[in-house]
Coordinates of C-alpha atoms in Angstrom, one line a residue:
X1 CA -122.3 -13.2 -124.3
X2 CA -119.3 -15.4 -124.5
X3 CA -117.5 -16.3 -127.5
X4 CA -116.3 -19.9 -128.2
X5 CA -112.9 -19.5 -126.5
X6 CA -114.8 -18.1 -123.5
X7 CA -117.3 -20.8 -123.2
X8 CA -114.5 -23.3 -123.3
X9 CA -112.7 -21.7 -120.5
X10 CA -116.0 -21.1 -118.3
X11 CA -116.9 -25.1 -118.9
X12 CA -113.0 -25.9 -117.9
X13 CA -113.4 -23.7 -114.8
X14 CA -116.9 -25.1 -113.8
X15 CA -115.5 -28.5 -114.1
X16 CA -118.2 -29.5 -116.7
X17 CA -118.0 -32.9 -118.1
X18 CA -118.1 -32.1 -121.7
X19 CA -116.9 -31.6 -125.0
X20 CA -117.3 -29.0 -128.0
X21 CA -117.7 -30.7 -131.5
X22 CA -116.7 -28.9 -134.5
X23 CA -118.9 -29.5 -137.6
X24 CA -118.8 -28.6 -141.1
X25 CA -122.2 -27.5 -141.8
X26 CA -124.1 -25.3 -139.8
X27 CA -126.7 -26.3 -137.3
X28 CA -129.6 -23.9 -137.4
X29 CA -132.7 -26.2 -137.1
X30 CA -133.5 -29.7 -135.8
X31 CA -133.1 -31.3 -139.2
X32 CA -129.5 -29.9 -139.4
X33 CA -128.6 -31.5 -136.1
X34 CA -130.2 -34.9 -137.3
X35 CA -127.2 -35.3 -139.7
X36 CA -124.7 -35.3 -136.9
X37 CA -126.4 -36.4 -133.8
X38 CA -129.3 -38.7 -132.4
X39 CA -132.4 -36.5 -132.0
X40 CA -133.0 -38.1 -128.7
X41 CA -130.0 -36.6 -127.3
X42 CA -130.5 -32.9 -129.0
X43 CA -131.6 -30.1 -126.7
X44 CA -132.3 -26.7 -128.4
X45 CA -132.8 -23.8 -126.3
X46 CA -136.1 -21.7 -127.0
X47 CA -136.6 -18.3 -125.4
X48 CA -140.2 -17.6 -124.0
X49 CA -141.6 -14.3 -123.1
X50 CA -143.5 -14.4 -119.8
X51 CA -145.1 -11.9 -117.4
X52 CA -141.9 -12.2 -115.1
X53 CA -139.4 -11.8 -118.2
X54 CA -137.6 -13.9 -120.5
X55 CA -137.2 -17.8 -119.8
X56 CA -135.0 -20.2 -121.8
X57 CA -136.5 -23.5 -122.4
X58 CA -134.0 -26.3 -122.9
X59 CA -136.2 -28.8 -124.6
X60 CA -135.9 -32.5 -126.2
X61 CA -135.9 -32.0 -129.7
X62 CA -138.1 -34.8 -130.1
X63 CA -141.0 -32.7 -128.6
X64 CA -143.2 -31.4 -131.5
X65 CA -144.7 -28.5 -129.7
X66 CA -144.7 -26.3 -126.7
X67 CA -147.5 -26.8 -124.2
X68 CA -147.8 -23.2 -122.9
X69 CA -150.6 -24.3 -120.5
X70 CA -148.3 -26.7 -118.7
X71 CA -145.6 -24.3 -118.8
X72 CA -147.9 -21.8 -117.3
X73 CA -148.8 -24.0 -114.6
X74 CA -145.0 -24.9 -113.7
X75 CA -144.1 -21.1 -113.7
X76 CA -147.3 -20.0 -112.1
X77 CA -147.4 -17.0 -114.1
X78 CA -148.5 -16.1 -117.7
X79 CA -146.6 -17.3 -120.8
X80 CA -146.9 -15.0 -123.8
X81 CA -145.2 -17.4 -126.1
X82 CA -141.8 -17.4 -128.0
X83 CA -139.9 -14.3 -127.4
X84 CA -139.4 -11.5 -130.1
X85 CA -136.0 -12.3 -131.7
X86 CA -135.0 -8.6 -131.1
X87 CA -135.6 -8.8 -127.5
X88 CA -133.7 -12.1 -127.2
X89 CA -130.5 -10.6 -129.2
X90 CA -130.5 -7.5 -126.8
X91 CA -131.1 -9.7 -123.5
X92 CA -128.5 -12.2 -124.2
X93 CA -126.3 -11.3 -126.9
X94 CA -127.1 -14.3 -128.8
X95 CA -129.6 -14.6 -132.0
X96 CA -132.7 -16.6 -131.3
X97 CA -132.1 -19.9 -132.7
X98 CA -128.3 -19.8 -131.6
X99 CA -128.7 -19.7 -127.7
X100 CA -126.1 -21.9 -126.2
X101 CA -126.9 -24.5 -123.2
X102 CA -125.1 -22.4 -120.8
X103 CA -123.8 -19.1 -120.5
X104 CA -126.8 -17.0 -121.7
X105 CA -127.9 -15.7 -118.3
X106 CA -131.3 -16.6 -118.4
X107 CA -133.2 -18.6 -115.8
X108 CA -134.3 -22.1 -117.5
X109 CA -136.8 -24.8 -117.7
X110 CA -135.4 -28.0 -118.3
X111 CA -137.1 -30.8 -120.0
X112 CA -137.0 -33.9 -117.6
X113 CA -136.8 -36.4 -120.7
X114 CA -133.2 -35.2 -121.2
X115 CA -132.1 -36.0 -117.7
X116 CA -132.0 -39.9 -118.4
X117 CA -129.2 -39.6 -120.9
X118 CA -125.4 -39.6 -120.0
X119 CA -124.9 -36.7 -122.3
X120 CA -127.0 -34.2 -124.4
X121 CA -126.2 -31.9 -127.5
X122 CA -126.9 -28.4 -127.6
X123 CA -125.8 -24.9 -128.9
X124 CA -122.7 -23.2 -128.0
X125 CA -123.8 -19.7 -129.7
X126 CA -121.7 -20.9 -133.0
X127 CA -123.7 -22.8 -135.7
X128 CA -120.5 -24.8 -136.4
X129 CA -120.1 -26.1 -133.0
X130 CA -122.1 -28.1 -130.7
X131 CA -121.7 -28.8 -126.9
X132 CA -121.8 -32.3 -125.7
X133 CA -122.6 -32.1 -122.0
X134 CA -124.1 -34.0 -119.2
X135 CA -127.6 -32.8 -118.3
X136 CA -126.4 -32.4 -114.4
X137 CA -124.1 -29.8 -115.6
X138 CA -126.5 -27.9 -117.7
X139 CA -128.9 -27.7 -114.7
X140 CA -126.0 -26.7 -112.3
X141 CA -124.5 -24.0 -114.6
X142 CA -127.8 -22.2 -115.2
X143 CA -130.5 -20.6 -112.9
X144 CA -132.9 -23.5 -113.2
X145 CA -136.5 -22.7 -112.5
X146 CA -138.1 -26.2 -112.7
X147 CA -138.5 -29.2 -114.8
X148 CA -140.7 -29.4 -117.8
X149 CA -142.7 -32.9 -117.6

């Protein structure tokens, strides 16, 4: 798990085109993010349990549900649903709902809808800070499995 300063250093060393934005109110849910950012650009991270282990999904905040059958087709193996929050914390060091876009060390599925934007907004692991970053940097800095259509 990286703290905010370690995340900044990692992003700088990785030459990511990004900015960490501080805000007064915490962002814990999509509706909180809507107070600060265009939801079309927001990318929460969900962790799912699969037969092969945990997988992070970087999803558009505009999606209303998780299509487990589509995800199963992309992965090629069983998806059990959202991971148990205790398991997520143990595996990543982050609370479920506060997983950063980068630095969690999980393989990812990336929402293809997000690739049309110059920048997206997502977690840093700290609810008072948001990462503005190019989608291609999120993909580059993670162990990407595939895109979600």
